[in-house]
Amino acid sequence: MKKVLIMLITTFMLAVPLRGLADMAEGDMIVTLGENLTTEQKNKLLSEMGAPEDVQIVPVSNQEEHQYLGKYVAKSLIGTKAISSSAITMAPKGSGITVKTKNINWVTDEMYVNALITAGVKDADIYITAPIAVSGTAALTGIIKAYEISADKTIPEEVKQAANQEMVETAKLGDSIGDKNAAALIAKVKEEIAKKKPKNDEELRKIIDQAAKDLNVKLSDKEMQRLLDFFNKLKDLNIDWKQVSDQLNKAKDRISKFLQSEEGQGFFEKIKQFFIWLIDAIKSLFS
C-alpha cells in the first residue's frame, strides 16, 4: 500500500509540474511578500498590485535580506522585519525592464533597473512597494529570488551579491551627486565595460572619468576608489555583458518612447500647467 501511494504521488508530481517562467506567458505575474507582513497588509498589497487570486507568492525573510545586504549597509537600515514586496509581470520578449515604486525613499527606480540587469533579469515589469516608507534595499532580494524560482534558473551567488552591492553603492553615490546622476553614471560605465572590456585599472578609470565628465559631476578620490573596486569585481564575474548592454539599451528605449507617447506628453503638459498656475498664483500675491 505504501509503495502504491508513493507511486501515485510521484506520477502526480510528474504529470503536474510546478509552474515556471518557461510556462508563464506575457502578462503573467509572480509576487514576493515580506514574511513579517500582517494578513491585512498582505491583502492590501496584493490588491494594490492588481494580483490575480491564483498568483504565485514567494515569501521573503529578514534573514535572507541580511544575507545579501549585511556586507554593504548597516543592520539598522535593513531592519528586523521583512515587509518590502514586489510584483513581477512578464513583459514581451525583447522589451527590457521597467520598475515602478511606492513607499520607497532611498533606492530609485533606475537603481533597481541597473542592479536587476546585472543579476541577469530581463523583460519584466516590476512593481515594488511596502505598507510604510522604507529604504527599499531589501526588495531586490525578493525580486531575484522570485525570478530564480519562476525561471527555474540559478543566478550565481556572487552575481546576486554584486547586484545588491551595486544597488547600495549607487544609492550611496546618489547622496553625493544626486540619484539620477548616480544611476546614469553606473549604467554608462557598465555599457562602456561591455563595449571596451577594460584590461586594467587605468582603462577602467578612464571609463569612469569620462562618464563623470559626460554627466558634469565630480567624484571624490574615495568615491572613485569605491567605483574602481566595485567594477573590477563586476567585470571578473561570469556576467553576460552582451545581455547587460542589450537590456540597458532597451531600458533607455522604453523611457524615450514614453516621453514621445501621448501619455508621456500629457504627463509633462500637466507639470507645465502646474508651474504656470504656480507662477500666476505668486504674481497675484504681489498685485
CSV table of C-alpha atoms in Angstrom, one decimal:
chain,number,residue,atom,x,y,z
A,1,MET,CA,0.0,0.0,0.0
A,2,LYS,CA,2.8,2.4,0.9
A,3,LYS,CA,4.6,1.7,-2.4
A,4,VAL,CA,1.4,2.3,-4.3
A,5,LEU,CA,0.9,5.6,-2.6
A,6,ILE,CA,4.5,6.7,-3.3
A,7,MET,CA,4.0,5.7,-7.0
A,8,LEU,CA,0.7,7.7,-7.2
A,9,ILE,CA,2.3,10.8,-5.6
A,10,THR,CA,5.3,10.5,-8.0
A,11,THR,CA,3.1,10.1,-11.0
A,12,PHE,CA,1.0,13.2,-10.0
A,13,MET,CA,4.1,15.3,-9.5
A,14,LEU,CA,5.4,14.3,-12.9
A,15,ALA,CA,2.1,15.0,-14.5
A,16,VAL,CA,1.5,18.4,-12.8
A,17,PRO,CA,4.9,20.2,-12.6
A,18,LEU,CA,5.3,23.4,-10.7
A,19,ARG,CA,4.7,26.4,-12.9
A,20,GLY,CA,7.9,28.0,-14.1
A,21,LEU,CA,8.8,31.0,-16.1
A,22,ALA,CA,9.1,28.9,-19.2
A,23,ASP,CA,5.3,28.2,-18.7
A,24,MET,CA,4.5,31.8,-18.0
A,25,ALA,CA,3.1,33.9,-20.8
A,26,GLU,CA,3.2,37.6,-21.4
A,27,GLY,CA,1.2,39.4,-18.7
A,28,ASP,CA,1.6,36.6,-16.1
A,29,MET,CA,2.6,37.7,-12.6
A,30,ILE,CA,4.6,36.4,-9.7
A,31,VAL,CA,4.6,38.2,-6.3
A,32,THR,CA,7.0,38.4,-3.4
A,33,LEU,CA,5.8,39.3,0.1
A,34,GLY,CA,7.8,40.1,3.2
A,35,GLU,CA,7.0,37.3,5.7
A,36,ASN,CA,6.5,39.8,8.6
A,37,LEU,CA,3.6,41.5,6.9
A,38,THR,CA,0.2,41.1,8.7
A,39,THR,CA,-2.6,39.3,6.8
A,40,GLU,CA,-4.3,42.7,6.4
A,41,GLN,CA,-1.2,44.2,4.9
A,42,LYS,CA,-0.6,41.3,2.6
A,43,ASN,CA,-4.2,41.6,1.3
A,44,LYS,CA,-3.9,45.3,0.8
A,45,LEU,CA,-0.6,45.0,-1.1
A,46,LEU,CA,-2.0,42.2,-3.3
A,47,SER,CA,-5.0,44.4,-4.1
A,48,GLU,CA,-2.6,47.4,-4.8
A,49,MET,CA,-0.6,45.2,-7.2
A,50,GLY,CA,-3.7,44.0,-9.0
A,51,ALA,CA,-2.6,40.4,-8.4
A,52,PRO,CA,-5.0,37.6,-9.5
A,53,GLU,CA,-6.4,35.3,-6.9
A,54,ASP,CA,-4.2,32.4,-8.0
A,55,VAL,CA,-1.0,34.4,-8.2
A,56,GLN,CA,2.2,32.5,-7.2
A,57,ILE,CA,3.5,34.1,-4.0
A,58,VAL,CA,7.2,33.9,-2.9
A,59,PRO,CA,7.8,34.7,0.8
A,60,VAL,CA,11.0,36.6,1.7
A,61,SER,CA,12.5,36.5,5.2
A,62,ASN,CA,14.5,39.2,7.1
A,63,GLN,CA,17.3,36.6,7.4
A,64,GLU,CA,17.6,36.5,3.6
A,65,GLU,CA,17.7,40.3,3.4
A,66,HIS,CA,20.6,40.4,5.9
A,67,GLN,CA,22.3,37.6,3.9
A,68,TYR,CA,22.6,39.7,0.8
A,69,LEU,CA,22.8,43.2,2.3
A,70,GLY,CA,24.7,42.7,5.5
A,71,LYS,CA,28.1,43.4,3.9
A,72,TYR,CA,27.1,46.6,2.3
A,73,VAL,CA,24.7,48.5,4.6
A,74,ALA,CA,24.2,49.0,8.3
A,75,LYS,CA,21.9,46.4,10.0
A,76,SER,CA,19.7,49.3,11.1
A,77,LEU,CA,18.9,50.2,7.5
A,78,ILE,CA,17.9,46.6,6.7
A,79,GLY,CA,15.8,46.4,9.9
A,80,THR,CA,14.4,43.3,11.7
A,81,LYS,CA,11.3,42.7,9.7
A,82,ALA,CA,10.7,41.7,6.1
A,83,ILE,CA,8.0,43.9,4.7
A,84,SER,CA,9.2,45.0,1.2
A,85,SER,CA,7.2,43.3,-1.5
A,86,SER,CA,7.0,43.2,-5.3
A,87,ALA,CA,5.1,42.1,-8.3
A,88,ILE,CA,6.9,40.8,-11.4
A,89,THR,CA,4.9,40.8,-14.6
A,90,MET,CA,6.2,39.1,-17.7
A,91,ALA,CA,6.8,41.6,-20.5
A,92,PRO,CA,7.0,40.9,-24.2
A,93,LYS,CA,10.3,39.3,-25.3
A,94,GLY,CA,12.9,41.9,-26.0
A,95,SER,CA,11.1,44.7,-24.3
A,96,GLY,CA,13.5,45.2,-21.4
A,97,ILE,CA,12.9,46.0,-17.7
A,98,THR,CA,10.7,48.7,-16.2
A,99,VAL,CA,10.4,49.5,-12.4
A,100,LYS,CA,7.8,51.5,-10.5
A,101,THR,CA,7.9,52.0,-6.7
A,102,LYS,CA,5.7,53.1,-3.9
A,103,ASN,CA,6.8,54.0,-0.3
A,104,ILE,CA,10.5,53.5,-1.3
A,105,ASN,CA,12.5,56.5,-0.2
A,106,TRP,CA,16.2,55.7,-0.9
A,107,VAL,CA,16.6,53.3,-3.8
A,108,THR,CA,15.3,54.8,-7.0
A,109,ASP,CA,13.6,53.0,-10.0
A,110,GLU,CA,16.7,53.4,-12.1
A,111,MET,CA,18.9,51.9,-9.4
A,112,TYR,CA,16.7,48.8,-9.3
A,113,VAL,CA,16.8,48.5,-13.1
A,114,ASN,CA,20.6,48.7,-13.1
A,115,ALA,CA,21.0,46.1,-10.4
A,116,LEU,CA,18.4,43.7,-11.9
A,117,ILE,CA,20.2,43.9,-15.3
A,118,THR,CA,23.4,43.0,-13.6
A,119,ALA,CA,21.7,40.0,-11.9
A,120,GLY,CA,20.5,38.8,-15.3
A,121,VAL,CA,16.8,39.6,-15.0
A,122,LYS,CA,15.3,40.7,-18.3
A,123,ASP,CA,12.0,41.5,-20.0
A,124,ALA,CA,9.8,42.2,-16.9
A,125,ASP,CA,7.6,45.0,-15.5
A,126,ILE,CA,8.3,45.2,-11.8
A,127,TYR,CA,6.3,47.0,-9.1
A,128,ILE,CA,8.0,47.4,-5.7
A,129,THR,CA,6.0,48.5,-2.6
A,130,ALA,CA,5.7,48.4,1.2
A,131,PRO,CA,2.9,49.3,3.7
A,132,ILE,CA,5.1,52.1,5.1
A,133,ALA,CA,8.0,54.2,3.9
A,134,VAL,CA,11.2,52.1,3.7
A,135,SER,CA,14.7,52.5,2.2
A,136,GLY,CA,14.0,49.8,-0.4
A,137,THR,CA,17.3,48.0,-0.1
A,138,ALA,CA,15.6,44.7,0.9
A,139,ALA,CA,13.3,44.5,-2.1
A,140,LEU,CA,15.9,43.3,-4.5
A,141,THR,CA,16.4,40.1,-2.5
A,142,GLY,CA,12.8,39.1,-3.1
A,143,ILE,CA,12.8,40.0,-6.8
A,144,ILE,CA,15.9,37.9,-7.6
A,145,LYS,CA,14.5,35.0,-5.5
A,146,ALA,CA,11.2,35.1,-7.4
A,147,TYR,CA,13.0,35.3,-10.7
A,148,GLU,CA,15.1,32.2,-9.9
A,149,ILE,CA,12.1,30.2,-8.8
A,150,SER,CA,9.8,31.2,-11.7
A,151,ALA,CA,12.6,30.9,-14.3
A,152,ASP,CA,13.9,27.6,-12.8
A,153,LYS,CA,17.3,29.3,-13.1
A,154,THR,CA,20.0,29.6,-10.6
A,155,ILE,CA,21.7,33.0,-10.5
A,156,PRO,CA,25.3,32.5,-9.2
A,157,GLU,CA,25.7,33.6,-5.6
A,158,GLU,CA,28.5,36.1,-6.4
A,159,VAL,CA,26.3,37.7,-9.1
A,160,LYS,CA,23.4,38.2,-6.6
A,161,GLN,CA,25.9,39.7,-4.1
A,162,ALA,CA,27.2,42.0,-6.8
A,163,ALA,CA,23.7,43.2,-7.8
A,164,ASN,CA,22.9,44.0,-4.2
A,165,GLN,CA,26.2,45.8,-3.7
A,166,GLU,CA,25.6,47.8,-6.9
A,167,MET,CA,22.2,48.9,-5.7
A,168,VAL,CA,23.7,50.1,-2.4
A,169,GLU,CA,26.8,51.7,-3.9
A,170,THR,CA,24.6,53.6,-6.4
A,171,ALA,CA,22.3,54.8,-3.6
A,172,LYS,CA,25.3,56.0,-1.5
A,173,LEU,CA,26.7,57.8,-4.5
A,174,GLY,CA,23.3,59.4,-5.1
A,175,ASP,CA,23.5,61.0,-1.7
A,176,SER,CA,26.6,62.9,-3.0
A,177,ILE,CA,26.0,63.6,-6.7
A,178,GLY,CA,22.2,63.1,-7.0
A,179,ASP,CA,20.1,60.0,-7.6
A,180,LYS,CA,19.6,60.4,-11.4
A,181,ASN,CA,23.3,61.2,-11.9
A,182,ALA,CA,24.4,58.2,-9.8
A,183,ALA,CA,22.1,55.8,-11.7
A,184,ALA,CA,23.1,57.2,-15.1
A,185,LEU,CA,26.9,57.0,-14.2
A,186,ILE,CA,26.6,53.4,-13.2
A,187,ALA,CA,24.7,52.5,-16.3
A,188,LYS,CA,27.1,54.4,-18.6
A,189,VAL,CA,30.1,52.7,-17.1
A,190,LYS,CA,28.6,49.2,-17.5
A,191,GLU,CA,27.7,50.0,-21.1
A,192,GLU,CA,31.3,51.0,-21.8
A,193,ILE,CA,32.7,47.9,-19.9
A,194,ALA,CA,30.5,45.8,-22.2
A,195,LYS,CA,31.9,47.6,-25.3
A,196,LYS,CA,35.6,48.2,-24.4
A,197,LYS,CA,36.3,45.3,-22.0
A,198,PRO,CA,39.0,47.2,-19.9
A,199,LYS,CA,42.0,45.2,-19.0
A,200,ASN,CA,43.4,47.2,-16.1
A,201,ASP,CA,42.7,49.9,-13.6
A,202,GLU,CA,44.0,52.7,-15.9
A,203,GLU,CA,41.5,51.8,-18.7
A,204,LEU,CA,38.7,51.4,-16.2
A,205,ARG,CA,39.5,54.7,-14.5
A,206,LYS,CA,39.3,56.4,-17.9
A,207,ILE,CA,35.8,55.0,-18.5
A,208,ILE,CA,34.6,56.2,-15.1
A,209,ASP,CA,36.2,59.6,-15.6
A,210,GLN,CA,34.6,60.1,-19.0
A,211,ALA,CA,31.2,59.0,-17.7
A,212,ALA,CA,31.5,61.6,-14.8
A,213,LYS,CA,32.5,64.3,-17.3
A,214,ASP,CA,29.6,63.5,-19.6
A,215,LEU,CA,27.3,64.0,-16.6
A,216,ASN,CA,29.2,67.1,-15.4
A,217,VAL,CA,29.7,65.6,-11.9
A,218,LYS,CA,32.9,65.4,-9.8
A,219,LEU,CA,33.8,62.3,-7.9
A,220,SER,CA,35.9,62.4,-4.8
A,221,ASP,CA,39.0,60.2,-4.5
A,222,LYS,CA,37.2,57.9,-2.1
A,223,GLU,CA,34.2,57.6,-4.5
A,224,MET,CA,36.5,56.9,-7.4
A,225,GLN,CA,38.2,54.1,-5.5
A,226,ARG,CA,34.9,52.6,-4.4
A,227,LEU,CA,33.8,52.5,-8.0
A,228,LEU,CA,37.1,51.0,-9.2
A,229,ASP,CA,36.9,48.3,-6.6
A,230,PHE,CA,33.2,47.5,-7.4
A,231,PHE,CA,33.6,47.5,-11.2
A,232,ASN,CA,36.8,45.4,-11.0
A,233,LYS,CA,34.8,42.9,-9.1
A,234,LEU,CA,31.9,43.1,-11.5
A,235,LYS,CA,34.0,42.6,-14.7
A,236,ASP,CA,35.6,39.5,-13.3
A,237,LEU,CA,32.3,37.8,-12.7
A,238,ASN,CA,30.5,35.4,-15.1
A,239,ILE,CA,28.2,38.1,-16.4
A,240,ASP,CA,26.6,38.1,-19.9
A,241,TRP,CA,27.8,41.6,-20.9
A,242,LYS,CA,26.0,41.4,-24.2
A,243,GLN,CA,22.7,40.9,-22.4
A,244,VAL,CA,23.7,43.7,-20.0
A,245,SER,CA,24.2,46.1,-22.9
A,246,ASP,CA,21.0,44.9,-24.6
A,247,GLN,CA,18.9,45.4,-21.5
A,248,LEU,CA,20.4,48.8,-20.8
A,249,ASN,CA,19.6,49.9,-24.3
A,250,LYS,CA,16.0,48.5,-24.0
A,251,ALA,CA,15.5,50.4,-20.8
A,252,LYS,CA,16.6,53.7,-22.5
A,253,ASP,CA,14.3,52.9,-25.5
A,254,ARG,CA,11.3,52.5,-23.2
A,255,ILE,CA,12.0,55.8,-21.5
A,256,SER,CA,12.3,57.6,-24.8
A,257,LYS,CA,9.1,56.0,-26.1
A,258,PHE,CA,7.2,57.1,-23.0
A,259,LEU,CA,8.5,60.7,-23.4
A,260,GLN,CA,7.3,60.7,-27.0
A,261,SER,CA,4.0,59.0,-26.3
A,262,GLU,CA,0.6,60.7,-25.7
A,263,GLU,CA,0.7,59.6,-22.1
A,264,GLY,CA,4.2,61.0,-21.6
A,265,GLN,CA,3.4,64.2,-23.3
A,266,GLY,CA,0.3,64.5,-21.2
A,267,PHE,CA,2.3,64.0,-18.1
A,268,PHE,CA,4.7,66.8,-18.9
A,269,GLU,CA,1.8,69.1,-20.0
A,270,LYS,CA,0.3,68.6,-16.5
A,271,ILE,CA,3.6,69.6,-15.0
A,272,LYS,CA,3.9,72.6,-17.2
A,273,GLN,CA,0.3,73.7,-16.4
A,274,PHE,CA,1.0,73.3,-12.7
A,275,PHE,CA,4.0,75.7,-12.9
A,276,ILE,CA,2.0,78.2,-14.9
A,277,TRP,CA,-0.6,78.1,-12.2
A,278,LEU,CA,2.0,78.4,-9.5
A,279,ILE,CA,3.6,81.5,-11.2
A,280,ASP,CA,0.2,83.1,-11.7
A,281,ALA,CA,-0.6,82.5,-8.0
A,282,ILE,CA,2.7,84.0,-6.9
A,283,LYS,CA,2.1,87.1,-9.2
A,284,SER,CA,-1.4,87.6,-7.7
A,285,LEU,CA,0.1,87.9,-4.2
A,286,PHE,CA,2.0,91.0,-5.3
A,287,SER,CA,-0.7,92.6,-7.5
